[in-house]
Short mmCIF file of C-alpha atoms in Angstrom, two decimals:
data_model
loop_
_atom_site.label_atom_id
_atom_site.label_comp_id
_atom_site.label_asym_id
_atom_site.label_seq_id
_atom_site.Cartn_x
_atom_site.Cartn_y
_atom_site.Cartn_z
CA MET A 294 -24.58 90.22 56.99
CA PRO A 295 -26.31 87.70 58.96
CA LYS A 296 -29.23 89.02 61.41
CA THR A 297 -28.57 88.47 65.02
CA LEU A 298 -31.44 88.50 67.50
CA THR A 299 -30.18 89.73 70.85
CA THR A 300 -33.54 90.16 72.42
CA THR A 301 -36.42 88.01 73.60
CA ASP A 302 -38.74 90.21 71.67
CA ALA A 303 -37.05 89.85 68.56
CA LEU A 304 -36.81 85.82 69.01
CA ALA A 305 -40.64 85.99 69.94
CA ASP A 306 -41.25 87.73 66.64
CA PHE A 307 -39.27 85.29 64.42
CA CYS A 308 -40.84 82.63 66.28
CA ALA A 309 -44.47 83.87 65.73
CA ARG A 310 -43.67 83.69 61.83
CA ALA A 311 -42.23 80.21 62.00
CA ALA A 312 -45.00 79.13 63.84
CA ASP A 313 -46.91 79.59 60.40
CA ALA A 314 -43.99 77.84 58.41
CA PRO A 315 -44.08 74.08 57.46
CA TYR A 316 -40.86 73.51 58.79
CA VAL A 317 -37.77 75.47 60.44
CA THR A 318 -34.14 74.22 60.12
CA VAL A 319 -32.12 74.42 63.36
CA ASP A 320 -28.31 74.27 64.41
CA THR A 321 -26.44 75.41 67.46
CA GLU A 322 -22.64 76.32 68.14
CA PHE A 323 -21.91 75.38 71.90
CA LEU A 324 -18.54 74.63 73.87
CA ARG A 325 -18.25 71.49 76.19
CA GLU A 326 -14.20 71.28 76.57
CA ARG A 327 -14.67 72.99 80.13
CA THR A 328 -18.02 71.87 81.60
CA TYR A 329 -19.95 68.70 82.22
CA TYR A 330 -23.09 70.69 80.51
CA ALA A 331 -22.57 71.86 77.04
CA GLN A 332 -22.84 75.83 76.98
CA LEU A 333 -24.90 77.12 74.11
CA CYS A 334 -23.66 79.79 72.33
CA LEU A 335 -25.45 80.45 69.12
CA VAL A 336 -28.62 79.01 67.89
CA GLN A 337 -29.05 79.27 64.18
CA LEU A 338 -32.80 79.24 62.60
CA ALA A 339 -33.91 79.52 58.88
CA LEU A 340 -37.45 79.39 57.28
CA PRO A 341 -38.34 78.57 54.10
CA GLY A 342 -37.77 81.18 51.66
CA GLU A 343 -34.77 83.17 50.63
CA GLY A 344 -35.26 86.78 52.10
CA ASP A 345 -32.89 88.49 54.71
CA ASP A 346 -35.36 87.67 57.70
CA ASP A 347 -35.79 84.09 56.51
CA ALA A 348 -32.61 82.93 58.27
CA VAL A 349 -31.24 84.22 61.77
CA LEU A 350 -28.88 84.05 64.41
CA VAL A 351 -30.08 83.68 68.03
CA ASP A 352 -27.74 85.10 70.75
CA PRO A 353 -28.41 82.97 73.95
CA LEU A 354 -25.80 84.80 75.99
CA ALA A 355 -26.85 88.34 75.15
CA ASP A 356 -28.37 90.24 78.19
CA GLY A 357 -31.71 89.46 79.15
CA MET A 358 -32.42 86.82 76.21
CA ASP A 359 -34.88 84.43 77.11
CA LEU A 360 -35.08 81.45 75.16
CA ALA A 361 -38.77 80.40 75.91
CA PRO A 362 -40.47 81.43 72.55
CA LEU A 363 -38.01 79.10 70.82
CA TYR A 364 -39.01 76.34 73.09
CA ALA A 365 -42.34 77.06 72.49
CA LEU A 366 -41.74 76.79 68.68
CA PHE A 367 -40.34 73.49 69.38
CA ARG A 368 -43.42 72.17 71.09
CA ASN A 369 -45.36 73.39 68.18
CA ARG A 370 -46.40 70.02 66.34
CA SER A 371 -47.66 71.70 63.03
CA VAL A 372 -43.84 72.99 62.69
CA VAL A 373 -41.24 70.11 61.74
CA LYS A 374 -38.06 70.63 63.32
CA VAL A 375 -35.04 69.83 60.82
CA PHE A 376 -31.51 69.39 62.14
CA HIS A 377 -28.61 67.42 60.91
CA ALA A 378 -26.95 65.03 63.35
CA ALA A 379 -29.39 66.27 66.20
CA ARG A 380 -28.19 64.40 69.13
CA GLN A 381 -25.84 66.63 70.82
CA ASP A 382 -28.43 69.57 70.01
CA LEU A 383 -31.22 67.61 71.38
CA GLU A 384 -29.36 67.10 74.68
CA ILE A 385 -28.67 70.84 74.94
CA PHE A 386 -32.32 71.64 74.57
CA HIS A 387 -33.44 69.11 76.91
CA VAL A 388 -30.97 70.33 79.59
CA GLU A 389 -31.59 74.14 78.83
CA GLY A 390 -35.36 74.11 78.38
CA GLY A 391 -36.92 70.71 79.06
CA VAL A 392 -37.98 70.11 75.61
CA VAL A 393 -37.20 67.69 72.78
CA PRO A 394 -38.23 69.51 69.66
CA ALA A 395 -40.98 67.67 67.77
CA PRO A 396 -41.93 66.48 65.01
CA LEU A 397 -38.19 65.92 64.20
CA PHE A 398 -36.64 65.43 61.02
CA ASP A 399 -32.91 64.67 60.94
CA THR A 400 -31.24 65.14 57.57
CA GLN A 401 -28.43 62.26 58.50
CA VAL A 402 -30.72 59.74 59.43
CA ALA A 403 -32.82 60.44 56.58
CA ALA A 404 -29.70 60.47 54.13
CA MET A 405 -28.98 57.07 55.51
CA VAL A 406 -32.57 55.79 54.74
CA CYS A 407 -32.15 57.02 51.36
CA GLY A 408 -28.97 55.58 50.66
CA PHE A 409 -26.23 57.97 51.25
CA GLY A 410 -24.27 55.71 53.73
CA ASP A 411 -23.66 55.76 57.58
CA GLN A 412 -23.79 59.14 59.40
CA VAL A 413 -22.88 61.02 56.38
CA GLY A 414 -21.69 64.37 56.98
CA TYR A 415 -23.71 67.81 56.55
CA GLU A 416 -20.67 69.16 54.14
CA THR A 417 -20.89 65.97 52.12
CA LEU A 418 -25.08 66.92 51.63
CA VAL A 419 -24.65 70.38 50.82
CA ARG A 420 -22.27 69.41 48.14
CA LYS A 421 -24.35 66.46 46.56
CA ILE A 422 -28.01 68.11 47.17
CA ALA A 423 -27.32 71.70 47.35
CA LYS A 424 -24.52 71.85 44.86
CA ALA A 425 -22.53 74.15 46.83
CA SER A 426 -19.60 74.27 49.08
CA LEU A 427 -18.85 75.23 52.82
CA ASP A 428 -16.49 77.58 54.51
CA LYS A 429 -14.23 75.70 56.73
CA SER A 430 -12.32 78.42 58.13
CA SER A 431 -14.37 79.11 61.36
CA ARG A 432 -14.86 75.38 62.17
CA PHE A 433 -12.59 75.55 65.10
CA THR A 434 -13.46 78.62 67.03
CA ASP A 435 -14.42 79.84 70.33
CA TRP A 436 -18.05 80.59 70.30
CA SER A 437 -18.49 82.01 73.63
CA ARG A 438 -16.50 85.02 72.84
CA ARG A 439 -18.25 88.24 71.89
CA PRO A 440 -18.38 90.06 69.42
CA LEU A 441 -18.73 87.30 66.81
CA SER A 442 -16.63 88.02 63.50
CA ASP A 443 -18.67 88.41 60.29
CA ALA A 444 -16.94 85.28 58.97
CA GLN A 445 -18.17 83.38 62.19
CA LYS A 446 -21.74 84.64 61.82
CA THR A 447 -21.73 83.44 57.74
CA TYR A 448 -20.11 80.04 58.85
CA ALA A 449 -22.67 79.40 61.22
CA LEU A 450 -25.70 80.74 59.00
CA ALA A 451 -24.62 78.11 56.39
CA ASP A 452 -25.54 75.23 58.83
CA VAL A 453 -29.10 75.91 58.29
CA THR A 454 -29.66 77.78 54.99
CA HIS A 455 -28.29 74.89 52.97
CA LEU A 456 -30.43 72.45 55.46
CA ARG A 457 -33.61 73.97 53.80
CA GLN A 458 -32.93 72.58 50.44
CA ILE A 459 -31.40 69.11 51.75
CA TYR A 460 -34.46 68.61 53.93
CA GLU A 461 -36.96 69.41 51.00
CA HIS A 462 -35.12 67.03 48.81
CA LEU A 463 -34.69 64.05 51.37
CA SER A 464 -38.00 64.59 52.38
CA ALA A 465 -39.35 64.09 48.81
CA ARG A 466 -37.27 61.10 48.20
CA LEU A 467 -38.65 59.55 51.25
CA ALA A 468 -42.39 59.99 50.17
CA THR A 469 -41.58 58.69 46.62
CA SER A 470 -40.01 55.50 47.63
CA GLY A 471 -42.13 54.80 50.54
CA ARG A 472 -39.65 54.77 53.28
CA THR A 473 -40.80 57.52 55.55
CA HIS A 474 -41.90 55.16 58.14
CA TRP A 475 -38.23 53.76 58.00
CA LEU A 476 -37.21 57.34 59.14
CA GLU A 477 -40.08 57.46 61.76
CA GLU A 478 -38.54 54.33 63.49
CA GLU A 479 -35.18 55.66 63.63
CA LEU A 480 -36.29 58.79 65.14
CA ALA A 481 -38.13 57.49 68.02
CA THR A 482 -35.24 56.63 69.98
CA LEU A 483 -33.65 59.98 69.03
CA THR A 484 -36.54 61.85 70.40
CA ASP A 485 -37.02 59.81 73.71
CA ALA A 486 -36.41 62.26 76.27
CA GLU A 487 -35.02 59.86 78.61
CA ASN A 488 -31.66 59.44 76.49
CA TYR A 489 -30.90 62.72 77.84
CA VAL A 490 -31.11 61.96 81.25
CA VAL A 491 -28.00 61.02 82.87
CA THR A 492 -28.68 59.08 86.21
CA PRO A 493 -25.33 58.66 88.34
CA GLU A 494 -26.16 55.48 89.64
CA ASP A 495 -26.20 53.81 86.11
CA ALA A 496 -22.76 55.78 84.97
CA TRP A 497 -20.55 52.63 85.62
CA LYS A 498 -22.47 51.05 82.66
CA ARG A 499 -20.11 53.23 80.52
CA LEU A 500 -16.91 51.87 81.74
CA LYS A 501 -14.59 49.52 79.91
CA LEU A 502 -14.67 46.69 82.68
CA ARG A 503 -12.24 44.08 82.90
CA THR A 504 -13.71 42.23 85.69
CA THR A 505 -16.95 40.37 86.88
CA SER A 506 -16.00 40.29 90.47
CA PRO A 507 -19.33 41.66 92.26
CA ARG A 508 -17.82 43.18 94.91
CA LEU A 509 -15.42 45.23 92.70
CA LEU A 510 -17.99 46.62 90.43
CA ALA A 511 -20.17 47.38 93.46
CA VAL A 512 -17.18 49.99 94.29
CA ALA A 513 -16.99 50.92 90.74
CA ARG A 514 -20.46 51.41 90.65
CA GLU A 515 -20.44 54.20 93.82
CA LEU A 516 -17.13 55.85 92.51
CA ALA A 517 -18.79 56.40 88.88
CA ALA A 518 -21.81 57.64 90.97
CA TYR A 519 -20.09 59.97 93.13
CA ARG A 520 -18.08 61.16 90.18
CA GLU A 521 -21.10 61.94 87.98
CA ARG A 522 -23.15 63.49 90.74
CA THR A 523 -20.04 65.93 91.86
CA ALA A 524 -19.39 66.59 87.81
CA GLN A 525 -23.09 67.59 87.31
CA GLU A 526 -23.01 69.80 90.64
CA LYS A 527 -19.76 71.55 89.87
CA ASN A 528 -20.60 71.70 86.12
CA ILE A 529 -17.16 70.30 85.32
CA PRO A 530 -15.87 67.38 82.97
CA ARG A 531 -16.27 63.93 84.69
CA ASN A 532 -12.58 63.19 84.10
CA ARG A 533 -11.60 66.53 85.80
CA ILE A 534 -12.32 64.83 89.06
CA LEU A 535 -11.31 61.30 88.22
CA LYS A 536 -10.18 59.50 85.36
CA ASP A 537 -11.64 55.90 84.24
CA ASP A 538 -8.18 54.18 84.73
CA ALA A 539 -7.92 55.98 88.36
CA LEU A 540 -11.57 54.85 88.86
CA MET A 541 -11.03 51.14 88.13
CA GLU A 542 -7.33 51.52 90.33
CA LEU A 543 -9.26 52.60 93.29
CA ALA A 544 -11.88 49.85 92.87
CA SER A 545 -9.32 47.57 93.16
CA THR A 546 -7.12 48.81 95.54
CA LYS A 547 -10.14 49.58 97.75
CA PRO A 548 -8.62 52.81 100.00
CA LYS A 549 -10.06 52.89 103.47
CA SER A 550 -8.93 56.24 104.33
CA VAL A 551 -7.54 59.64 102.73
CA GLN A 552 -4.07 58.56 103.40
CA ASP A 553 -4.31 55.75 101.39
CA LEU A 554 -5.49 57.70 98.43
CA SER A 555 -1.41 58.78 98.51
CA LYS A 556 -0.70 54.98 97.04
CA SER A 557 -2.57 55.58 93.97
CA ARG A 558 -0.41 55.83 90.89
CA LEU A 559 -3.24 57.46 88.58
CA LEU A 560 -5.20 59.69 90.86
CA LEU A 561 -5.13 63.38 90.25
CA ARG A 562 -3.70 65.81 92.67
CA ASP A 563 -6.63 67.41 93.21
CA ALA A 564 -8.68 64.12 94.16
CA ARG A 565 -5.95 63.29 96.97
CA LYS A 566 -7.26 65.75 99.45
CA GLY A 567 -10.07 67.96 100.63
CA ALA A 568 -14.01 67.25 99.81
CA ILE A 569 -13.44 64.96 96.67
CA ALA A 570 -10.63 62.94 98.58
CA GLU A 571 -13.59 62.31 101.20
CA GLY A 572 -16.09 61.51 98.58
CA LEU A 573 -14.06 58.80 97.07
CA VAL A 574 -13.32 56.99 100.58
CA ALA A 575 -16.75 57.30 101.29
CA ALA A 576 -17.82 55.86 97.98
CA VAL A 577 -15.36 53.18 98.17
CA LYS A 578 -16.78 52.30 101.71
CA ARG A 579 -20.54 52.46 100.11
CA GLY A 580 -19.67 49.99 97.82
CA LEU A 581 -17.84 47.55 100.12
CA ASP A 582 -20.88 47.69 102.60
CA THR A 583 -23.38 46.90 99.47
CA PRO A 584 -25.37 43.69 100.51
CA PRO A 585 -24.68 40.59 98.39
CA ASP A 586 -27.92 40.86 96.74
CA LYS A 587 -27.59 44.31 95.64
CA VAL A 588 -24.26 44.20 93.98
CA PRO A 589 -24.16 44.72 90.14
CA HIS A 590 -23.31 42.17 87.65
CA VAL A 591 -22.00 42.33 84.13
CA PRO A 592 -24.56 40.63 81.74
CA LYS A 593 -23.42 37.55 80.56
CA ALA A 594 -22.23 37.17 77.24
CA ARG A 595 -24.58 35.48 74.65
CA ASP A 596 -24.01 32.02 74.16
CA ARG A 597 -22.95 31.16 70.57
CA SER A 598 -21.53 27.47 71.20
CA GLY A 599 -24.28 26.25 68.83
CA MET A 600 -23.38 28.50 66.08
CA ASN A 601 -23.25 26.99 62.69
CA PRO A 602 -20.39 28.80 60.50
CA ALA A 603 -21.71 27.88 57.22
CA LEU A 604 -24.93 29.47 57.97
CA ALA A 605 -23.19 32.51 59.19
CA ASP A 606 -21.37 32.74 55.90
CA LEU A 607 -24.69 32.38 54.12
CA LEU A 608 -26.03 35.07 56.25
CA ARG A 609 -23.42 37.79 55.23
CA VAL A 610 -23.99 36.94 51.57
CA LEU A 611 -27.59 37.36 52.14
CA LEU A 612 -27.16 40.82 54.11
CA LYS A 613 -24.87 41.85 51.27
CA ALA A 614 -27.41 41.20 48.54
CA LYS A 615 -30.33 42.62 50.60
CA ALA A 616 -28.42 45.93 51.41
CA GLU A 617 -27.13 46.57 47.86
CA GLU A 618 -30.84 45.93 46.42
CA ALA A 619 -32.18 48.55 49.01
CA GLY A 620 -29.04 50.87 48.82
CA VAL A 621 -28.21 51.24 52.25
CA ALA A 622 -25.19 50.26 54.25
CA ALA A 623 -25.05 46.70 55.28
CA LYS A 624 -23.96 47.32 58.84
CA LEU A 625 -26.88 49.79 59.24
CA ILE A 626 -29.37 46.69 58.99
CA ALA A 627 -27.37 43.96 60.88
CA SER A 628 -24.03 43.85 62.36
CA ALA A 629 -21.44 40.98 62.22
CA SER A 630 -22.19 40.11 65.67
CA ASP A 631 -26.00 39.95 64.88
CA LEU A 632 -25.31 37.40 62.29
CA ASP A 633 -23.37 35.19 64.49
CA ASP A 634 -26.26 35.32 66.70
CA ILE A 635 -28.73 34.42 64.34
CA ALA A 636 -26.68 31.57 63.08
CA SER A 637 -26.69 30.68 66.81
CA GLY A 638 -30.38 30.48 67.25
CA LEU A 639 -30.64 33.94 68.81
CA HIS A 640 -33.21 35.89 66.81
CA ASP A 641 -34.03 38.73 69.18
CA GLY A 642 -31.83 41.64 67.47
CA ILE A 643 -32.80 44.83 66.28
CA TRP A 644 -32.59 43.35 62.75
CA ALA A 645 -35.78 41.33 63.49
CA THR A 646 -37.89 44.61 63.94
CA GLY A 647 -39.29 47.66 61.58
CA TRP A 648 -37.56 48.25 58.62
CA ARG A 649 -34.72 46.15 58.90
CA ARG A 650 -37.05 43.13 59.14
CA GLU A 651 -38.66 44.25 55.66
CA VAL A 652 -35.28 44.40 54.26
CA PHE A 653 -33.38 41.60 55.63
CA GLY A 654 -35.03 39.69 58.51
CA ASP A 655 -37.80 37.82 56.95
CA ASP A 656 -35.45 36.54 54.46
CA ALA A 657 -32.71 35.55 57.27
CA LEU A 658 -35.18 33.38 59.08
CA ARG A 659 -36.50 32.03 55.70
CA LEU A 660 -32.98 31.15 55.06
CA ILE A 661 -32.53 29.29 58.42
CA GLU A 662 -35.74 27.63 58.05
CA GLY A 663 -34.75 26.05 54.58
CA LYS A 664 -37.47 27.80 52.80
CA ILE A 665 -35.09 29.87 50.33
CA ALA A 666 -31.78 29.22 48.75
CA LEU A 667 -28.93 31.75 47.52
CA SER A 668 -27.89 31.36 43.81
CA ALA A 669 -25.10 33.53 42.04
CA ILE A 670 -25.92 34.83 38.47
CA GLY A 671 -22.87 36.55 37.62
CA GLN A 672 -22.16 39.13 40.15
CA LYS A 673 -25.60 39.32 41.53
CA VAL A 674 -27.16 36.96 44.25
CA LYS A 675 -30.70 35.88 43.50
CA ILE A 676 -32.94 34.11 46.41
CA VAL A 677 -34.56 30.99 45.12
CA THR A 678 -37.38 29.63 47.03
CA VAL A 679 -37.06 25.99 47.84
#
């Protein structure tokens, strides 16, 4: 059965071994349905090798367990930390330990770069690269309950044992293809700690807004900031305090008293009284009292009035051809909106930077400038220098 580490000393011993390894594969199990911050319930770790001690489970819920040795390992730049679809894991470790593991290798991102498609799942890579299958029976489980069953432990450990072979395969392909710098570009954003800092004052930007009224937006901003701060303080999901549709309703009706909240159709019962109700009314007042030069504004839509539809169609053909040539999904290089921007003379998208510019952006600009043309030979599109 998988080995479970339940003491800080045992974790420190494993991390000391890991410090001498070229890489360690990492995964987590957590719960988030009832809390604002994810509750870390299990950490899976594996080192190169096939021994019983090379892959372990770490129980962060065990009495006295301190994850400091793990966070020290995450800061050790001589050991590559390998994850699959790492974003949620990285957020947890940043919140729990104030650390973003580095250097990082995300096999989902690497698989995209290697031509496996957009957001390829771990199960697919296990099947295609490790030539194995996964037991799905414990996929939906309460990882906070103890003791964990043998089936749960085996399921969890498989998330890092197969990851070793996947990492070695993908890293070798990247080195052979010369695309390692593609991966580094994609991971730069993922490893930026600022991505995992939630600022309540910016929470309104996640709302689906159907208005450009600055005053209404000012009220919505204050309500969203109050909701975010309260959810963080109470460690409960933000929608348990105020759902988005109720927030926008209050931003529109602008209640001036707790009594006014009773007129809301969408407000949860617990938000109509007590401290939360008072907080909502105060947030509305702050929004109404915001000076005119401090109110928020929705960014203006990009001006595509000068778009050349024929050029946009040509760019779509070019993108499809270049994506097939590179072996990556077209939408990972540029979106349909990007192509419309290019055809409108707006040339500042992500397609114009880094590896995307190598694959598509330079030729897109040459096409616009009339330096190349497109020719069809059978089912292939050929670029012709003009």
